[in-house]
Amino acid sequence: MENKEIQIGKKIYIRQTGKDEYWLQDLIYDNPSILGLGDLIPLNKEKKQSSGGRLDILLKNPEDNSMYEVEVMLGETDPSHIIRCIEYWDIEKRKYPQRQHYPVLIAENFNRRYFNVIQVLSLNVPMIAIQADMLEVGNQKIINLSLIHISE
């Protein structure tokens, strides 16, 4: 059996393509369905928070009015992005307590140490983790976002 119809790609980092975190934010804001979380609609980008930071993206599910507070980062997960994601989720949840809220962390790589922390936190916080993979296949670059299952 030949494998000519299947091309082999390699994972590259988004920055290697000349793109940055704002490019990924714009891509998600303009096409929230790529997250695989349903037909979400974008509400806000770089939303100023009472804590002084900025929520990367705020999305809403029109079916049940649930909200998704999205933190985007390039590279590997780190403690500050995990904390920021949960902090912004909590701020928005307090503003709109009648709605269900989900903190969403998007990163290129979830290292084992911090993924374990996310798993522990998910017992009390409905955390969603999404990995952003940039693949190079021949001369093409392909972005793939995939949901990472947190609970075991």
Coordinates of N, CA, C and O in Angstrom, one line a residue:
M1 N 0.8 -1.2 0.0 CA 0.0 0.0 0.0 C 0.9 1.2 0.0 O 1.8 1.4 0.8
E2 N 0.6 2.2 -0.9 CA 1.4 3.4 -1.0 C 0.8 4.5 -0.1 O -0.5 4.5 0.1
N3 N 1.6 5.4 0.3 CA 1.1 6.5 1.1 C 1.3 7.9 0.4 O 1.5 8.9 1.1
K4 N 1.2 7.9 -0.9 CA 1.4 9.1 -1.6 C 0.3 10.2 -1.3 O 0.5 11.4 -1.4
E5 N -0.9 9.7 -0.9 CA -2.0 10.7 -0.7 C -1.9 11.3 0.7 O -2.5 12.3 1.0
I6 N -1.0 10.8 1.5 CA -0.7 11.4 2.9 C 0.6 12.1 2.9 O 1.6 11.5 2.6
Q7 N 0.6 13.4 3.2 CA 1.8 14.1 3.3 C 2.3 14.2 4.7 O 1.5 14.2 5.6
I8 N 3.6 14.3 4.9 CA 4.2 14.4 6.2 C 4.5 15.8 6.5 O 5.1 16.5 5.7
G9 N 4.0 16.2 7.7 CA 4.3 17.6 8.1 C 5.1 17.6 9.3 O 5.4 16.6 9.9
K10 N 5.6 18.8 9.7 CA 6.3 19.0 10.9 C 5.7 20.1 11.7 O 5.3 21.1 11.1
K11 N 5.7 20.0 13.0 CA 5.3 21.1 13.9 C 6.3 22.2 13.9 O 7.5 21.9 14.1
I12 N 5.8 23.4 13.8 CA 6.7 24.6 13.9 C 6.0 25.5 14.9 O 4.8 25.4 15.1
Y13 N 6.7 26.5 15.4 CA 6.1 27.5 16.3 C 5.6 28.6 15.5 O 6.1 29.0 14.4
I14 N 4.5 29.1 15.9 CA 3.8 30.2 15.2 C 4.7 31.4 15.0 O 4.7 32.0 13.9
R15 N 5.6 31.7 15.9 CA 6.5 32.8 15.7 C 7.5 32.6 14.6 O 7.9 33.5 13.9
Q16 N 7.8 31.3 14.3 CA 8.7 31.0 13.2 C 8.1 31.4 11.8 O 8.8 31.5 10.8
T17 N 6.8 31.6 11.8 CA 6.1 32.0 10.5 C 6.0 33.5 10.4 O 5.4 34.0 9.4
G18 N 6.5 34.2 11.4 CA 6.4 35.7 11.3 C 5.1 36.2 12.0 O 4.8 37.4 11.9
K19 N 4.3 35.3 12.6 CA 3.0 35.7 13.2 C 3.3 35.8 14.7 O 4.2 35.3 15.2
D20 N 2.3 36.6 15.4 CA 2.5 36.7 16.8 C 1.1 36.4 17.5 O 0.2 35.9 16.9
E21 N 1.1 36.6 18.8 CA -0.1 36.3 19.6 C -1.3 37.1 19.1 O -2.4 36.6 19.1
Y22 N -1.1 38.3 18.7 CA -2.3 39.1 18.2 C -2.8 38.6 16.9 O -4.0 38.6 16.7
W23 N -2.0 38.0 16.1 CA -2.5 37.3 14.9 C -3.4 36.1 15.2 O -4.5 36.0 14.7
L24 N -3.0 35.3 16.2 CA -3.8 34.2 16.7 C -5.1 34.7 17.3 O -6.2 34.1 17.1
Q25 N -5.0 35.8 18.1 CA -6.2 36.3 18.7 C -7.2 36.8 17.6 O -8.4 36.5 17.7
D26 N -6.7 37.5 16.6 CA -7.6 37.9 15.5 C -8.2 36.7 14.8 O -9.4 36.8 14.4
L27 N -7.4 35.7 14.5 CA -7.9 34.5 13.8 C -9.0 33.9 14.6 O -10.1 33.5 14.0
I28 N -8.9 33.8 15.9 CA -9.9 33.2 16.8 C -11.1 34.1 16.9 O -12.3 33.6 16.8
Y29 N -10.9 35.4 17.0 CA -12.0 36.3 17.1 C -12.9 36.3 15.9 O -14.1 36.4 15.9
D30 N -12.2 36.3 14.7 CA -12.9 36.3 13.4 C -13.5 34.9 13.1 O -14.4 34.9 12.2
N31 N -13.0 33.9 13.7 CA -13.5 32.5 13.4 C -13.6 31.7 14.7 O -12.9 30.7 14.8
P32 N -14.5 32.1 15.6 CA -14.5 31.3 16.9 C -14.8 29.8 16.8 O -14.5 29.1 17.7
S33 N -15.4 29.4 15.7 CA -15.8 28.0 15.5 C -14.5 27.1 15.4 O -14.6 25.9 15.7
I34 N -13.4 27.7 15.1 CA -12.1 26.9 15.1 C -11.8 26.3 16.5 O -10.9 25.4 16.5
L35 N -12.4 26.8 17.5 CA -12.1 26.3 18.9 C -12.8 25.0 19.1 O -12.4 24.3 20.0
G36 N -13.8 24.7 18.3 CA -14.5 23.4 18.5 C -15.4 23.4 19.7 O -15.8 22.4 20.3
L37 N -15.9 24.6 20.1 CA -16.7 24.8 21.3 C -18.2 25.1 20.9 O -18.9 25.5 21.8
G38 N -18.5 25.0 19.6 CA -19.8 25.4 19.2 C -19.8 26.7 18.4 O -18.8 27.2 18.0
D39 N -21.0 27.2 18.1 CA -21.2 28.4 17.3 C -21.2 29.6 18.2 O -22.2 30.3 18.5
L40 N -20.0 29.9 18.7 CA -19.8 31.1 19.6 C -19.7 32.4 18.8 O -19.3 32.4 17.6
I41 N -20.1 33.5 19.4 CA -20.0 34.8 18.8 C -19.0 35.6 19.6 O -19.0 35.6 20.8
P42 N -18.2 36.4 18.8 CA -17.3 37.3 19.5 C -17.9 38.5 20.1 O -18.8 39.1 19.5
L43 N -17.6 38.8 21.3 CA -18.1 40.0 22.0 C -17.1 41.1 22.2 O -17.4 42.3 22.0
N44 N -15.9 40.7 22.5 CA -14.9 41.7 22.8 C -13.5 41.1 22.7 O -13.3 39.9 22.9
K45 N -12.6 42.0 22.4 CA -11.1 41.6 22.3 C -10.3 42.6 23.1 O -10.6 43.8 23.0
E46 N -9.3 42.1 23.8 CA -8.5 43.0 24.6 C -9.3 43.8 25.6 O -9.1 45.0 25.7
K47 N -10.3 43.1 26.2 CA -11.2 43.8 27.1 C -10.5 44.2 28.4 O -10.0 43.3 29.1
K48 N -10.5 45.5 28.7 CA -9.9 45.9 30.0 C -10.6 45.4 31.2 O -11.8 45.4 31.3
Q49 N -9.8 44.9 32.1 CA -10.4 44.3 33.4 C -10.1 45.2 34.6 O -9.2 46.0 34.6
S50 N -10.9 45.1 35.6 CA -10.8 45.9 36.8 C -9.4 45.6 37.5 O -8.9 46.5 38.2
S51 N -8.8 44.5 37.2 CA -7.5 44.2 37.8 C -6.4 44.9 37.1 O -5.2 44.8 37.6
G52 N -6.7 45.5 36.0 CA -5.7 46.2 35.2 C -5.2 45.5 34.0 O -4.6 46.1 33.1
G53 N -5.5 44.2 33.9 CA -5.1 43.5 32.7 C -6.1 43.6 31.6 O -7.1 44.3 31.7
R54 N -5.9 42.8 30.6 CA -6.8 42.7 29.4 C -7.2 41.3 29.1 O -6.2 40.5 28.9
L55 N -8.4 41.0 29.0 CA -8.9 39.7 28.6 C -8.8 39.6 27.1 O -9.3 40.5 26.4
D56 N -8.0 38.6 26.6 CA -7.7 38.5 25.2 C -9.0 38.5 24.4 O -9.2 39.3 23.4
I57 N -9.9 37.6 24.7 CA -11.1 37.4 23.9 C -12.3 37.0 24.8 O -12.1 36.2 25.6
L58 N -13.4 37.7 24.6 CA -14.7 37.3 25.3 C -15.6 36.8 24.2 O -16.0 37.5 23.2
L59 N -16.1 35.5 24.4 CA -17.0 34.9 23.4 C -18.3 34.5 24.2 O -18.3 34.3 25.4
K60 N -19.4 34.4 23.4 CA -20.7 34.0 24.0 C -21.4 33.0 23.1 O -21.3 33.0 21.9
N61 N -22.0 32.0 23.8 CA -22.8 31.0 23.1 C -24.2 31.6 23.1 O -24.9 31.7 24.2
P62 N -24.8 31.9 21.9 CA -26.1 32.5 21.9 C -27.2 31.5 22.3 O -28.3 32.0 22.7
E63 N -27.0 30.2 22.3 CA -28.0 29.3 22.6 C -28.4 29.3 24.1 O -29.5 29.2 24.5
D64 N -27.3 29.4 25.0 CA -27.6 29.4 26.4 C -27.0 30.6 27.1 O -27.0 30.7 28.4
N65 N -26.4 31.6 26.4 CA -25.8 32.8 26.9 C -24.6 32.5 27.8 O -24.2 33.4 28.6
S66 N -24.0 31.4 27.7 CA -22.8 31.1 28.4 C -21.6 31.9 27.8 O -21.6 32.3 26.6
M67 N -20.6 32.2 28.6 CA -19.5 33.1 28.2 C -18.2 32.3 28.3 O -18.0 31.4 29.2
Y68 N -17.3 32.6 27.4 CA -16.0 32.0 27.3 C -14.9 33.1 27.4 O -14.8 33.9 26.5
E69 N -14.2 33.1 28.5 CA -13.1 34.0 28.7 C -11.8 33.4 28.2 O -11.3 32.4 28.8
V70 N -11.3 33.9 27.1 CA -10.2 33.2 26.4 C -8.9 34.0 26.6 O -8.8 35.2 26.3
E71 N -7.9 33.2 27.1 CA -6.5 33.7 27.2 C -5.6 33.0 26.2 O -5.6 31.8 26.2
V72 N -5.0 33.8 25.3 CA -4.1 33.2 24.2 C -2.7 33.4 24.6 O -2.3 34.5 24.9
M73 N -1.9 32.4 24.4 CA -0.4 32.6 24.5 C 0.3 31.7 23.5 O -0.1 30.7 23.2
L74 N 1.4 32.3 23.1 CA 2.3 31.5 22.2 C 3.3 30.7 23.1 O 3.6 31.2 24.2
G75 N 3.8 29.6 22.6 CA 4.8 28.9 23.3 C 4.2 28.0 24.4 O 3.1 27.5 24.2
E76 N 4.9 27.7 25.4 CA 4.5 26.8 26.4 C 3.7 27.5 27.6 O 4.0 28.6 27.9
T77 N 2.8 26.7 28.2 CA 2.1 27.3 29.3 C 3.0 27.7 30.4 O 4.1 27.2 30.6
D78 N 2.5 28.8 31.1 CA 3.3 29.2 32.3 C 2.3 29.6 33.3 O 1.1 29.8 33.1
P79 N 2.8 29.7 34.6 CA 1.9 30.0 35.7 C 1.1 31.4 35.5 O 0.0 31.4 35.9
S80 N 1.8 32.4 35.0 CA 1.1 33.7 34.9 C -0.1 33.6 34.0 O -1.1 34.3 34.2
H81 N 0.0 32.9 32.9 CA -1.2 32.8 32.0 C -2.3 32.0 32.6 O -3.5 32.3 32.3
I82 N -2.0 30.9 33.3 CA -3.0 30.1 34.0 C -3.7 31.0 35.0 O -5.0 31.0 35.0
I83 N -3.0 31.7 35.8 CA -3.6 32.6 36.8 C -4.4 33.7 36.2 O -5.5 33.9 36.6
R84 N -3.9 34.3 35.1 CA -4.6 35.4 34.4 C -5.9 34.8 33.8 O -6.9 35.5 33.9
C85 N -5.9 33.7 33.3 CA -7.1 33.1 32.7 C -8.1 32.9 33.7 O -9.3 33.3 33.5
I86 N -7.8 32.4 34.9 CA -8.7 32.1 35.9 C -9.2 33.5 36.5 O -10.4 33.6 36.9
E87 N -8.3 34.4 36.7 CA -8.6 35.7 37.2 C -9.7 36.4 36.4 O -10.7 36.9 36.8
Y88 N -9.5 36.4 35.0 CA -10.4 37.1 34.1 C -11.7 36.4 34.1 O -12.8 37.0 34.0
W89 N -11.7 35.1 34.2 CA -12.9 34.3 34.3 C -13.7 34.7 35.5 O -14.9 34.9 35.4
D90 N -13.0 34.8 36.6 CA -13.7 35.1 37.9 C -14.3 36.5 37.8 O -15.4 36.8 38.3
I91 N -13.6 37.5 37.3 CA -14.1 38.9 37.2 C -15.3 38.9 36.3 O -16.3 39.5 36.7
E92 N -15.3 38.2 35.2 CA -16.5 38.2 34.3 C -17.7 37.5 34.9 O -18.8 37.9 34.8
K93 N -17.3 36.4 35.7 CA -18.4 35.6 36.3 C -19.1 36.4 37.4 O -20.3 36.3 37.6
R94 N -18.3 37.3 38.1 CA -18.9 38.1 39.1 C -19.8 39.2 38.5 O -20.8 39.6 39.1
K95 N -19.4 39.7 37.3 CA -20.2 40.7 36.6 C -21.5 40.2 36.1 O -22.5 40.9 36.1
Y96 N -21.5 38.9 35.7 CA -22.7 38.3 35.1 C -22.9 36.9 35.8 O -22.7 35.9 35.1
P97 N -23.3 37.0 37.0 CA -23.4 35.7 37.8 C -24.6 34.8 37.3 O -24.6 33.6 37.6
Q98 N -25.5 35.3 36.5 CA -26.6 34.5 36.1 C -26.2 33.6 34.9 O -27.0 32.8 34.5
R99 N -25.0 33.8 34.3 CA -24.6 33.0 33.2 C -23.5 32.0 33.6 O -22.8 32.2 34.6
Q100 N -23.4 30.9 32.8 CA -22.3 30.0 33.0 C -21.1 30.5 32.3 O -21.2 31.1 31.2
H101 N -19.9 30.4 32.9 CA -18.7 31.0 32.4 C -17.6 29.8 32.3 O -17.6 29.0 33.2
Y102 N -16.8 29.9 31.3 CA -15.7 29.0 31.1 C -14.4 29.7 30.8 O -14.3 30.4 29.8
P103 N -13.4 29.5 31.6 CA -12.1 30.0 31.3 C -11.4 29.1 30.2 O -11.4 27.9 30.4
V104 N -10.9 29.7 29.2 CA -10.3 28.9 28.1 C -8.8 29.4 27.9 O -8.6 30.6 27.7
L105 N -7.9 28.5 28.1 CA -6.5 28.8 27.9 C -6.0 28.1 26.6 O -6.2 26.9 26.4
I106 N -5.5 28.9 25.7 CA -5.0 28.4 24.4 C -3.5 28.6 24.4 O -3.0 29.7 24.7
A107 N -2.7 27.6 24.1 CA -1.3 27.6 24.1 C -0.7 26.7 23.0 O -1.4 25.7 22.6
E108 N 0.5 26.9 22.6 CA 1.1 25.9 21.7 C 1.6 24.6 22.3 O 1.7 23.6 21.7
N109 N 1.8 24.7 23.6 CA 2.3 23.5 24.3 C 1.9 23.6 25.8 O 2.1 24.6 26.4
F110 N 1.4 22.5 26.2 CA 1.0 22.3 27.6 C 2.0 21.4 28.3 O 1.9 20.2 28.1
N111 N 3.0 21.9 29.0 CA 4.0 21.0 29.6 C 3.3 20.3 30.8 O 2.3 20.7 31.3
R112 N 3.9 19.1 31.1 CA 3.3 18.2 32.0 C 3.1 18.9 33.4 O 2.1 18.7 34.0
R113 N 4.0 19.6 33.9 CA 4.0 20.2 35.2 C 2.7 21.1 35.3 O 1.9 21.0 36.3
Y114 N 2.6 22.0 34.4 CA 1.4 23.0 34.5 C 0.1 22.3 34.0 O -0.9 22.7 34.5
F115 N 0.2 21.3 33.2 CA -1.0 20.6 32.8 C -1.6 19.9 34.1 O -2.8 19.9 34.3
N116 N -0.7 19.4 34.9 CA -1.2 18.8 36.2 C -1.9 19.8 37.1 O -2.9 19.5 37.7
V117 N -1.3 21.0 37.1 CA -1.9 22.1 37.9 C -3.3 22.4 37.3 O -4.3 22.6 38.1
I118 N -3.4 22.5 36.0 CA -4.7 22.7 35.4 C -5.7 21.6 35.7 O -6.9 21.9 36.0
Q119 N -5.3 20.4 35.7 CA -6.1 19.3 36.1 C -6.7 19.4 37.5 O -7.9 19.2 37.8
V120 N -5.8 19.8 38.4 CA -6.2 20.0 39.8 C -7.2 21.1 39.9 O -8.3 21.0 40.6
L121 N -6.9 22.2 39.3 CA -7.8 23.4 39.3 C -9.2 23.1 38.7 O -10.2 23.6 39.1
S122 N -9.2 22.2 37.7 CA -10.4 21.9 37.0 C -11.5 21.2 37.9 O -12.6 21.1 37.5
L123 N -11.0 20.7 39.0 CA -12.0 20.1 39.9 C -13.0 21.2 40.5 O -14.1 20.9 40.9
N124 N -12.5 22.5 40.5 CA -13.4 23.6 40.9 C -13.6 24.7 39.9 O -14.5 25.5 40.1
V125 N -12.9 24.7 38.8 CA -13.0 25.7 37.8 C -13.2 24.9 36.5 O -12.4 24.0 36.2
P126 N -14.2 25.3 35.7 CA -14.5 24.6 34.5 C -13.6 24.9 33.3 O -14.0 25.4 32.3
M127 N -12.3 24.7 33.6 CA -11.2 25.1 32.7 C -11.2 24.3 31.4 O -11.5 23.1 31.4
I128 N -11.0 25.0 30.3 CA -10.9 24.4 28.9 C -9.5 24.7 28.4 O -9.1 25.9 28.4
A129 N -8.8 23.7 28.0 CA -7.4 23.9 27.4 C -7.5 23.5 26.0 O -8.0 22.5 25.6
I130 N -6.9 24.4 25.1 CA -6.8 24.1 23.7 C -5.4 24.3 23.2 O -4.8 25.4 23.5
Q131 N -4.9 23.3 22.5 CA -3.5 23.4 22.0 C -3.6 23.9 20.5 O -4.4 23.5 19.7
A132 N -2.8 24.9 20.3 CA -2.6 25.5 18.9 C -1.4 25.0 18.3 O -0.3 25.2 18.7
D133 N -1.6 24.2 17.2 CA -0.4 23.6 16.5 C -0.3 24.2 15.1 O -1.3 24.3 14.4
M134 N 0.9 24.7 14.8 CA 1.2 25.1 13.4 C 1.9 24.0 12.8 O 3.0 23.6 13.3
L135 N 1.5 23.6 11.6 CA 2.1 22.5 10.9 C 2.6 23.1 9.6 O 1.9 23.8 8.9
E136 N 3.8 22.6 9.2 CA 4.3 22.9 7.9 C 4.3 21.6 7.1 O 4.9 20.6 7.4
V137 N 3.6 21.7 5.9 CA 3.4 20.6 5.0 C 3.8 21.1 3.7 O 3.1 21.9 3.0
G138 N 5.0 20.7 3.2 CA 5.5 21.2 2.0 C 5.7 22.7 2.1 O 6.4 23.1 3.1
N139 N 5.1 23.5 1.3 CA 5.2 24.9 1.3 C 4.0 25.6 2.1 O 3.9 26.8 2.2
Q140 N 3.1 24.7 2.6 CA 1.9 25.2 3.3 C 2.1 25.2 4.8 O 2.8 24.4 5.3
K141 N 1.5 26.2 5.4 CA 1.4 26.3 6.8 C 0.0 26.1 7.2 O -0.9 26.7 6.7
I142 N -0.3 25.2 8.2 CA -1.6 24.9 8.6 C -1.8 25.0 10.1 O -0.9 24.6 10.9
I143 N -2.8 25.7 10.5 CA -3.1 25.9 12.0 C -4.2 24.9 12.4 O -5.1 24.7 11.7
N144 N -3.9 24.3 13.5 CA -4.9 23.3 14.0 C -5.1 23.6 15.5 O -4.1 23.6 16.2
L145 N -6.3 23.8 15.9 CA -6.6 24.0 17.3 C -7.4 22.8 17.8 O -8.4 22.4 17.2
S146 N -6.9 22.1 18.9 CA -7.5 20.9 19.4 C -7.7 21.0 20.9 O -6.8 21.4 21.6
L147 N -8.9 20.6 21.3 CA -9.3 20.5 22.7 C -8.5 19.5 23.4 O -8.4 18.3 22.9
I148 N -8.0 19.8 24.6 CA -7.2 18.9 25.4 C -8.1 18.4 26.5 O -8.7 19.3 27.2
H149 N -8.3 17.1 26.7 CA -9.2 16.6 27.7 C -8.4 16.7 29.1 O -7.4 16.1 29.2
I150 N -9.0 17.5 30.0 CA -8.3 17.7 31.3 C -8.6 16.6 32.3 O -7.8 16.2 32.9
S151 N -9.9 16.3 32.4 CA -10.2 15.3 33.4 C -9.8 13.9 33.0 O -9.8 13.6 31.8
E152 N -9.4 13.1 33.9 CA -8.9 11.8 33.6 C -10.0 10.7 33.7 O -11.0 10.8 34.3

